[in-house]
PDB file of C-alpha atoms and ligand atoms in Angstrom:
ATOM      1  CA  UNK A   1     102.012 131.694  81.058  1.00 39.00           C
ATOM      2  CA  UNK A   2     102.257 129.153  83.877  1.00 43.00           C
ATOM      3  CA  UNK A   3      99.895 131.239  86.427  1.00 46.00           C
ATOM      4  CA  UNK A   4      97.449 134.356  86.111  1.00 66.00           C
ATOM      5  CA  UNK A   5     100.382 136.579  86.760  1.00 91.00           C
ATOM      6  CA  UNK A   6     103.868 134.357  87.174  1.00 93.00           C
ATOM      7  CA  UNK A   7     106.218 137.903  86.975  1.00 94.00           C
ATOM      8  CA  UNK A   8     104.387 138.987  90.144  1.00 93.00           C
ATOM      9  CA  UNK A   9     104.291 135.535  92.249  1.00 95.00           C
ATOM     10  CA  UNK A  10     108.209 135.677  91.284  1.00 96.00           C
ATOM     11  CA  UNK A  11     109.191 139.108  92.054  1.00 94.00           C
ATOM     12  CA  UNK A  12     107.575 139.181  95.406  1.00 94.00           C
ATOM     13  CA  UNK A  13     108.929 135.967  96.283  1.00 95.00           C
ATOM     14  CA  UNK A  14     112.221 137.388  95.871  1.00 96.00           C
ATOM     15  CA  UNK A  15     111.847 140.205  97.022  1.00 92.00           C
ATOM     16  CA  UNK A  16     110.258 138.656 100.603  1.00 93.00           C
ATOM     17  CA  UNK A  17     112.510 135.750 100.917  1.00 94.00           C
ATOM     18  CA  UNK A  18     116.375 135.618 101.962  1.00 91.00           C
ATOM     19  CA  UNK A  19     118.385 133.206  99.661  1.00 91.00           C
ATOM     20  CA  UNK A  20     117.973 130.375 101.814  1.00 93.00           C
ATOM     21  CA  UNK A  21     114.551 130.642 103.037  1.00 95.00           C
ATOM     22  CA  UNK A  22     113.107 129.193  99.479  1.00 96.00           C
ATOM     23  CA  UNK A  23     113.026 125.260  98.490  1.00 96.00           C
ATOM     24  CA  UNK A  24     115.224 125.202  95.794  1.00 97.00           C
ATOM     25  CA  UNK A  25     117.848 126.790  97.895  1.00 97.00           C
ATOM     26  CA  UNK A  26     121.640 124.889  97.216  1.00 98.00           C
ATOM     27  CA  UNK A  27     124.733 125.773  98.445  1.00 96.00           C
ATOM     28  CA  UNK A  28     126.491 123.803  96.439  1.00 97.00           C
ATOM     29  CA  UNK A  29     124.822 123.614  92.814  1.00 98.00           C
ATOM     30  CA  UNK A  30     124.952 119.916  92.430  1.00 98.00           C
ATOM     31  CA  UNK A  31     124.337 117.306  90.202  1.00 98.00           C
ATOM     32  CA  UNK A  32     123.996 120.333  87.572  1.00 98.00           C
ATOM     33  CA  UNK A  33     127.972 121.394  88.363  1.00 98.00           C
ATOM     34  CA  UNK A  34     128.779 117.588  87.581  1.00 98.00           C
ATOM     35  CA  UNK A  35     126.500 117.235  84.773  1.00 98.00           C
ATOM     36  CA  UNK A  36     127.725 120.389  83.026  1.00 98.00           C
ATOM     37  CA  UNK A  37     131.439 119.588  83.378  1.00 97.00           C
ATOM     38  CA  UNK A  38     130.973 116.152  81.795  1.00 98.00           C
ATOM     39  CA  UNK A  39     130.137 117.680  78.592  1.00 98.00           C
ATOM     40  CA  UNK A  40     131.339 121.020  78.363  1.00 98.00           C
ATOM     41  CA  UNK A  41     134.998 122.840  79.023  1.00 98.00           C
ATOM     42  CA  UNK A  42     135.549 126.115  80.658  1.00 98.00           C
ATOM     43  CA  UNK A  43     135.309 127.936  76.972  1.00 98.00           C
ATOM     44  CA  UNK A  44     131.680 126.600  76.677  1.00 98.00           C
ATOM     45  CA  UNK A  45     129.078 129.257  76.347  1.00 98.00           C
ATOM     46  CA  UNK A  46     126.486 128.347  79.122  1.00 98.00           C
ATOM     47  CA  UNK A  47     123.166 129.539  79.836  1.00 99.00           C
ATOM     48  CA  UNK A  48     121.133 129.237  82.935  1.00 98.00           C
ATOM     49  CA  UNK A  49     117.694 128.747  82.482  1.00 99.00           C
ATOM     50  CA  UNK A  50     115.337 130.299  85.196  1.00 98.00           C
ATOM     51  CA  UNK A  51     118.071 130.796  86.852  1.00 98.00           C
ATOM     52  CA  UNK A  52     117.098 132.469  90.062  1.00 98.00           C
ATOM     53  CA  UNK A  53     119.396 133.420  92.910  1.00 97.00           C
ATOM     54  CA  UNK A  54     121.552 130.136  92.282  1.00 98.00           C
ATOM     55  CA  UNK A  55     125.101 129.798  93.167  1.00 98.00           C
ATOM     56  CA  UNK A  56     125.584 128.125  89.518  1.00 98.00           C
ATOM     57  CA  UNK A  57     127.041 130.659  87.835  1.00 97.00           C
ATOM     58  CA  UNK A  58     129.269 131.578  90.644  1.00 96.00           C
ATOM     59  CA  UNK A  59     130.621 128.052  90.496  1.00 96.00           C
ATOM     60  CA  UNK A  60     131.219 127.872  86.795  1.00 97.00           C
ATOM     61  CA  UNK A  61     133.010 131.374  87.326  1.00 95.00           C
ATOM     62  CA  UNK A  62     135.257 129.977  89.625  1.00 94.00           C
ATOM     63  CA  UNK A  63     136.466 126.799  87.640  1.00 95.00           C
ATOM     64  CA  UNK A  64     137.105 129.612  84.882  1.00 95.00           C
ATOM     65  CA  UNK A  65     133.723 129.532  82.702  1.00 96.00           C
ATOM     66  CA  UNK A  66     133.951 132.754  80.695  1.00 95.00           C
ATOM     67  CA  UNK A  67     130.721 132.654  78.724  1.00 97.00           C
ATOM     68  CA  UNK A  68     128.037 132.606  80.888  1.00 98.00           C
ATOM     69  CA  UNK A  69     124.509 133.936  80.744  1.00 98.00           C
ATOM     70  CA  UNK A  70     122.320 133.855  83.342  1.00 98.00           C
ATOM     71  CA  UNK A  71     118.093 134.318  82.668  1.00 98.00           C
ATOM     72  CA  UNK A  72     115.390 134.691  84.810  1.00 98.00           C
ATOM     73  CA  UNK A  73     111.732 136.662  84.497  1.00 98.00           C
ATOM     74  CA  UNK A  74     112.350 137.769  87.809  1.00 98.00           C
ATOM     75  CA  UNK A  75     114.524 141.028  88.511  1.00 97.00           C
ATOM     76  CA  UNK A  76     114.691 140.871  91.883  1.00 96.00           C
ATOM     77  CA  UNK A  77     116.013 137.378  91.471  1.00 97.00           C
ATOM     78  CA  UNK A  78     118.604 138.413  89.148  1.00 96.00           C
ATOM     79  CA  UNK A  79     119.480 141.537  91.324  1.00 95.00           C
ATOM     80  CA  UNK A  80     120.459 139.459  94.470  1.00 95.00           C
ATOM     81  CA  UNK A  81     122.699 137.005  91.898  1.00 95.00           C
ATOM     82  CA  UNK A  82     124.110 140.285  90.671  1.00 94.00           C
ATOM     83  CA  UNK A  83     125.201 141.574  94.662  1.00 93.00           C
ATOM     84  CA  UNK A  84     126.536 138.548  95.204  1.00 93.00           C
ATOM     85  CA  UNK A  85     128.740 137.585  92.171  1.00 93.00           C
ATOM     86  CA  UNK A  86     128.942 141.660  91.474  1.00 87.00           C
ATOM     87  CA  UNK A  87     127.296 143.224  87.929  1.00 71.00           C
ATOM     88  CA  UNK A  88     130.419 144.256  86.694  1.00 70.00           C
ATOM     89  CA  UNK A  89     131.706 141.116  86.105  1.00 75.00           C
ATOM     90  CA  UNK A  90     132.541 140.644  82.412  1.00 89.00           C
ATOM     91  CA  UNK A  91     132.021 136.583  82.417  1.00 95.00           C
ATOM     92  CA  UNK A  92     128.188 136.765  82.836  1.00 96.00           C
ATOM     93  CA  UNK A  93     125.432 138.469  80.532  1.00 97.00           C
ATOM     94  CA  UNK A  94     122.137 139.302  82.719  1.00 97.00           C
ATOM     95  CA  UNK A  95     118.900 138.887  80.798  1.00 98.00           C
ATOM     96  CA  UNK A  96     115.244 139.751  82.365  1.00 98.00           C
ATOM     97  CA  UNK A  97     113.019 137.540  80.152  1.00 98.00           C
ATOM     98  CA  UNK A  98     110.174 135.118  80.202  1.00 98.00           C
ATOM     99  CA  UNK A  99     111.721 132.305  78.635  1.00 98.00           C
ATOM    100  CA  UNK A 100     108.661 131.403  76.631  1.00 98.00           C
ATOM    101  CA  UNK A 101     108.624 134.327  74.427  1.00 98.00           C
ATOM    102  CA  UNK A 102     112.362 135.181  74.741  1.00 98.00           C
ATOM    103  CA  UNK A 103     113.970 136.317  71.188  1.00 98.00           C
ATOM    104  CA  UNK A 104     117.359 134.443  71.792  1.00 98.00           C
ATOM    105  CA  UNK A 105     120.078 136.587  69.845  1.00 98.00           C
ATOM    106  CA  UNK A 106     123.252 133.810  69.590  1.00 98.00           C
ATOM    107  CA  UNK A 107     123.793 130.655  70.399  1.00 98.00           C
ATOM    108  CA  UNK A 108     124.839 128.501  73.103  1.00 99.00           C
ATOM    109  CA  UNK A 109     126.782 124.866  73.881  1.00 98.00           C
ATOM    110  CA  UNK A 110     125.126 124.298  76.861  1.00 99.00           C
ATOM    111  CA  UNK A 111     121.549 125.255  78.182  1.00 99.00           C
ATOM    112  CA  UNK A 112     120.995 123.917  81.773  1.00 99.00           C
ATOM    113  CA  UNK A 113     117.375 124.646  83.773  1.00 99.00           C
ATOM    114  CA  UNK A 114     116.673 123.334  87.057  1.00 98.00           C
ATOM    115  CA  UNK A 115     112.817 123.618  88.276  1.00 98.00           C
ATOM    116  CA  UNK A 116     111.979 126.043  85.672  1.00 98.00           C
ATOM    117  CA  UNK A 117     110.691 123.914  83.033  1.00 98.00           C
ATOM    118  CA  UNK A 118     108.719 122.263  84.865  1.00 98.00           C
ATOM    119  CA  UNK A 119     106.071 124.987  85.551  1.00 98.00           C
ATOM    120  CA  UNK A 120     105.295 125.371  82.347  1.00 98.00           C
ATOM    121  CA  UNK A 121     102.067 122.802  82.643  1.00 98.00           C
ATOM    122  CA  UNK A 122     100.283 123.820  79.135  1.00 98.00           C
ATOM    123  CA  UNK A 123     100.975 122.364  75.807  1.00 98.00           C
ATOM    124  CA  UNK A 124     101.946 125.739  74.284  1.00 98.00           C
ATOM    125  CA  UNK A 125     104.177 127.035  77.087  1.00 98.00           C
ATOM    126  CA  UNK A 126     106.099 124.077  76.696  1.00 98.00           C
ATOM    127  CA  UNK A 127     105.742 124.397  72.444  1.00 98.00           C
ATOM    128  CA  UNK A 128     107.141 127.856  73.220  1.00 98.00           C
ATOM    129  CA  UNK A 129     109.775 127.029  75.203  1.00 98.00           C
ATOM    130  CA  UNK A 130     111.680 124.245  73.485  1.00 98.00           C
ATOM    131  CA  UNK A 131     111.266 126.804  70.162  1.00 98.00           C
ATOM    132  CA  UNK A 132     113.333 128.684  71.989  1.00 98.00           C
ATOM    133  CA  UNK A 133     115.662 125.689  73.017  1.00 98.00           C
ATOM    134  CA  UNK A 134     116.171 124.736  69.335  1.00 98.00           C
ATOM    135  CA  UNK A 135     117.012 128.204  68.677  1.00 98.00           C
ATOM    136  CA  UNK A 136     119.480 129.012  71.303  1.00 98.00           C
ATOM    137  CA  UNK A 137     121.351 125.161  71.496  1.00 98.00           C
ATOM    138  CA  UNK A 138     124.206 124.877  68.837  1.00 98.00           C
ATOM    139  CA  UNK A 139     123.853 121.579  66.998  1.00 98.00           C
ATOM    140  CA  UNK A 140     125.484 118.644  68.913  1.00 98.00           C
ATOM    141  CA  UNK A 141     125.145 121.190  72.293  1.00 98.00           C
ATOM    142  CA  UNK A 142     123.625 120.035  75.379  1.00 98.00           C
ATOM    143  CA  UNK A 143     120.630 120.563  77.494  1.00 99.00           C
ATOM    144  CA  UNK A 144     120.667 119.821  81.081  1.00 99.00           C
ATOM    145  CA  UNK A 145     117.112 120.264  82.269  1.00 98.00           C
ATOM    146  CA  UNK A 146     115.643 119.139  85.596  1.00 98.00           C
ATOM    147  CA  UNK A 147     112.355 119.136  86.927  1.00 98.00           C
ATOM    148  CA  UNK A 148     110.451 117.191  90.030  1.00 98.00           C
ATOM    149  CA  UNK A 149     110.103 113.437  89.733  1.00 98.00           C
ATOM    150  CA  UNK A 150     107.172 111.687  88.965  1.00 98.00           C
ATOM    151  CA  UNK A 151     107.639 111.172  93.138  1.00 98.00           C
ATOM    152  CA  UNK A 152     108.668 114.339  93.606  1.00 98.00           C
ATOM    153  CA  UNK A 153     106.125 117.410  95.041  1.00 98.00           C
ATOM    154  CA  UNK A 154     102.959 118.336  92.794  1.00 98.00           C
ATOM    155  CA  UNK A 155     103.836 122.068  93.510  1.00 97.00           C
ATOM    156  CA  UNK A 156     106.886 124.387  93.768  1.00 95.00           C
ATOM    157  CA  UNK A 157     106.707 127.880  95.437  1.00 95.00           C
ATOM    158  CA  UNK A 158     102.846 127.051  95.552  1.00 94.00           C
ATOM    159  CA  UNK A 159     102.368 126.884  91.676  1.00 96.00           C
ATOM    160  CA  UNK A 160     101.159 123.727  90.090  1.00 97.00           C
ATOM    161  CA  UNK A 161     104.180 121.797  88.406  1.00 98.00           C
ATOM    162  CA  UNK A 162     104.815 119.061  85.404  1.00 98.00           C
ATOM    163  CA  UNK A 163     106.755 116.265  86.508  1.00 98.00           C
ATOM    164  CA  UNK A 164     108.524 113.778  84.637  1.00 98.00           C
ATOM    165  CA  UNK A 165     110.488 110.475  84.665  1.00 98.00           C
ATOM    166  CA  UNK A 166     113.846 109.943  82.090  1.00 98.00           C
ATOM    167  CA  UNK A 167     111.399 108.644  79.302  1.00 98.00           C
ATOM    168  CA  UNK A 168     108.651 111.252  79.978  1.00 98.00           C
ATOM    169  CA  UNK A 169     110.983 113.922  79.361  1.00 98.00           C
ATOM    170  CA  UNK A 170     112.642 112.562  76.566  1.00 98.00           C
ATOM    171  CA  UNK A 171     109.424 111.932  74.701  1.00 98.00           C
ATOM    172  CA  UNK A 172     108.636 115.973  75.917  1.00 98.00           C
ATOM    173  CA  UNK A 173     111.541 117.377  74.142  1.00 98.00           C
ATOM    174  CA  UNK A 174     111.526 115.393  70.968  1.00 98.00           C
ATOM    175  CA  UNK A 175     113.232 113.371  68.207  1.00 97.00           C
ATOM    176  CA  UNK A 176     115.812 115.780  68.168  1.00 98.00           C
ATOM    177  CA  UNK A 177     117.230 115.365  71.592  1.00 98.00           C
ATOM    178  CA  UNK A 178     118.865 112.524  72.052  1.00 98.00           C
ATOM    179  CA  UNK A 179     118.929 111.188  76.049  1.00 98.00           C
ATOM    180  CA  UNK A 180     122.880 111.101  76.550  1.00 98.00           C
ATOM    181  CA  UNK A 181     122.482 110.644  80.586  1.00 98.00           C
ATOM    182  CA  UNK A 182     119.914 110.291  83.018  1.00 98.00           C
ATOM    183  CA  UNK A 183     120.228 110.788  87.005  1.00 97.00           C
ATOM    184  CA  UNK A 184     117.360 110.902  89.699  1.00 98.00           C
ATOM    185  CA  UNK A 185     118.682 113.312  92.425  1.00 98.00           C
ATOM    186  CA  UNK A 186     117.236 114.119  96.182  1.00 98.00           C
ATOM    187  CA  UNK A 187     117.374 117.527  97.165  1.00 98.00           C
ATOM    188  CA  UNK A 188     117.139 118.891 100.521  1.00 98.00           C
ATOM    189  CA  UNK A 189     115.364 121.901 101.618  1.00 97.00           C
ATOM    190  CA  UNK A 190     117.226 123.988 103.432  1.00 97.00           C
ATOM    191  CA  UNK A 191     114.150 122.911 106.564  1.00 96.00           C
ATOM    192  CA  UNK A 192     115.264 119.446 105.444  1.00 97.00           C
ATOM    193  CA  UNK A 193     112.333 117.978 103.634  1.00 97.00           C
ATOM    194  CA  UNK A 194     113.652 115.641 100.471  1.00 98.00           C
ATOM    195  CA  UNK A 195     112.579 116.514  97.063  1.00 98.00           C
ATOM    196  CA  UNK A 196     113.088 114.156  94.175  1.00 98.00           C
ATOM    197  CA  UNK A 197     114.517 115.501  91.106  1.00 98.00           C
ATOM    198  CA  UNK A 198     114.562 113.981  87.751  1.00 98.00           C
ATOM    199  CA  UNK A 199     118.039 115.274  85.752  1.00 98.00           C
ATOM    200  CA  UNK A 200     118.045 114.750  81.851  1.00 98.00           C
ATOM    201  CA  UNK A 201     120.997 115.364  79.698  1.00 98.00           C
ATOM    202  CA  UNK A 202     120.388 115.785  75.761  1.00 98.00           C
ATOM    203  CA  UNK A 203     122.276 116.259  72.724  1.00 98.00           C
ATOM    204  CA  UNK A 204     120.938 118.533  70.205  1.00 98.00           C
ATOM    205  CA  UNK A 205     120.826 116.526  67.262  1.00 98.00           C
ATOM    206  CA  UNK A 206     118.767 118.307  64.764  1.00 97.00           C
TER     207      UNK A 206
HETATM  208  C1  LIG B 301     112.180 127.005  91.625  1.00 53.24           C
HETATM  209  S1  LIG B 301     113.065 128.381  91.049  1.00 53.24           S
HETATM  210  C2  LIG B 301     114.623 127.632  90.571  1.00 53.24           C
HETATM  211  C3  LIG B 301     115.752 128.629  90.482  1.00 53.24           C
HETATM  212  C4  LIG B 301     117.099 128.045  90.067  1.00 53.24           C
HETATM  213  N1  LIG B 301     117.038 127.400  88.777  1.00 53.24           N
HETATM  214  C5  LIG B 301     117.640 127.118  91.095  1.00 53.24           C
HETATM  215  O1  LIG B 301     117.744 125.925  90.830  1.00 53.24           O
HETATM  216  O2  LIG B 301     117.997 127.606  92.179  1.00 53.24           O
HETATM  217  C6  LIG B 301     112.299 128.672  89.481  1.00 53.24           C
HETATM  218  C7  LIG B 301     112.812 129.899  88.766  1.00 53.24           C
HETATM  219  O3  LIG B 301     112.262 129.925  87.459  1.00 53.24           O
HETATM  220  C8  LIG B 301     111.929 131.247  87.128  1.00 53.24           C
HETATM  221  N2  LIG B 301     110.899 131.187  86.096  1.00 53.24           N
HETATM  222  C9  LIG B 301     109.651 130.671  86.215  1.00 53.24           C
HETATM  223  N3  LIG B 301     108.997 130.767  85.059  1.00 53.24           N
HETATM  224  C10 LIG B 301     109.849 131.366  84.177  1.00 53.24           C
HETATM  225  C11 LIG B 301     109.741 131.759  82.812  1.00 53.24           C
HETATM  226  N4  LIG B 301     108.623 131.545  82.113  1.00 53.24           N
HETATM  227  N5  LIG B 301     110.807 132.357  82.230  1.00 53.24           N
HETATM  228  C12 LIG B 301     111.932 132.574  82.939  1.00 53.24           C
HETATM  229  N6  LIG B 301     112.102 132.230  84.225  1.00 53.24           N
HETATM  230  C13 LIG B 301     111.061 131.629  84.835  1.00 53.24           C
HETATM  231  C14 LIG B 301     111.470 131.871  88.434  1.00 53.24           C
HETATM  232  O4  LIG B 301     111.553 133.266  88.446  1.00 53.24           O
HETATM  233  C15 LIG B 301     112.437 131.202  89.425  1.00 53.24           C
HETATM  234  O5  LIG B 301     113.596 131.977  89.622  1.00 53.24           O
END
């Protein structure tokens, strides 16, 4: 785990802060939406890695994704997604997980995670986690994962954080995941502070 107790410094963090009151905070999803329509179609089966309260899937619903599945270890997170897209929508599956000892059950063609990967800051979190990445990617699919900058804060919500540059986080994820497009991206807090992201996309090429 990433912290003495990550499940707790995420569910009260939800549960104390209004949508827009946290860093991450983005009206408009982007360079992910971008990123994920350059390599996948509207039939793709996307998931959403540490997903949060972000207006992703809501976006991918409404250019007429179908197969989406949205994870988070935080309920509360998932519960204020849920009131805002509604839980009754058939499009998106809901899972409740630490993604480090998640026991994926099908396969997707796209696996996208924005500022989730990069708290996990010990060797076998991260070991853990792309297991699961090689398990849930279809061959030839696509991850999208982006994490602070090598500029870019040394913390997130107060928790230590990995960062990376294009190569670092190549070299992270391995042989098998071949660097198909790289972007550095500045995100604004919603108190307008700039954050610098580093996007990777990768093919699964096992
Ligand atoms: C900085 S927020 C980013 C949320 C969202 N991806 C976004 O861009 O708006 C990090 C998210 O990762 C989730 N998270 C952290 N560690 C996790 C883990 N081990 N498994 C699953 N989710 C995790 C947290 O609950 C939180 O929602």
């Amino acid at each position: 785990m990433q912290s003495k107790d990550p499940l707790a410094h995420w569910q009260s963090t939800y549960a104390a802060k209004g949508e827009d009151e946290v860093s991450w905070f983005q009206d408009n999803p982007e360079p992910s939406l971008a990123l994920i329509e350059e390599i996948a179609t509207p039939s793709s089966a996307v998931i959403d890695i540490g997903a949060g309260a972000s207006r992703l899937a809501d976006a991918l619903l409404q250019r007429g994704f179908s197969d989406l599945t949205v994870l988070d270890l935080s309920s509360s997170a998932l519960a204020a997604a849920k009131a805002r897209i509604g839980d009754s929508d058939d499009h998106i599956t809901w899972i409740v997980a630490d993604v480090t000892t998640w026991e994926p059950t099908r396969t997707y063609d796209v696996w996208h995670d924005r500022a989730a990967f990069h708290f996990l800051i010990t060797e076998p979190d991260r070991k853990a986690y792309l297991a699961r990445l090689e398990r849930a990617l279809k061959p030839r699919g696509h991850a999208i994962i982006a994490t602070f900058a090598l500029d870019g804060p040394e913390r997130c919500s107060g928790l230590p954080v990995m960062r990376y540059d294009a190569d670092s986080l190549a070299r992270t994820l391995g042989a098998a995941f071949l660097s198909v497009n790289t972007r550095r991206h500045d995100h604004v807090t919603p108190w307008g502070t700039s954050q610098a992201f580093q996007f990777g996309v990768f093919r699964y090429e096992p």
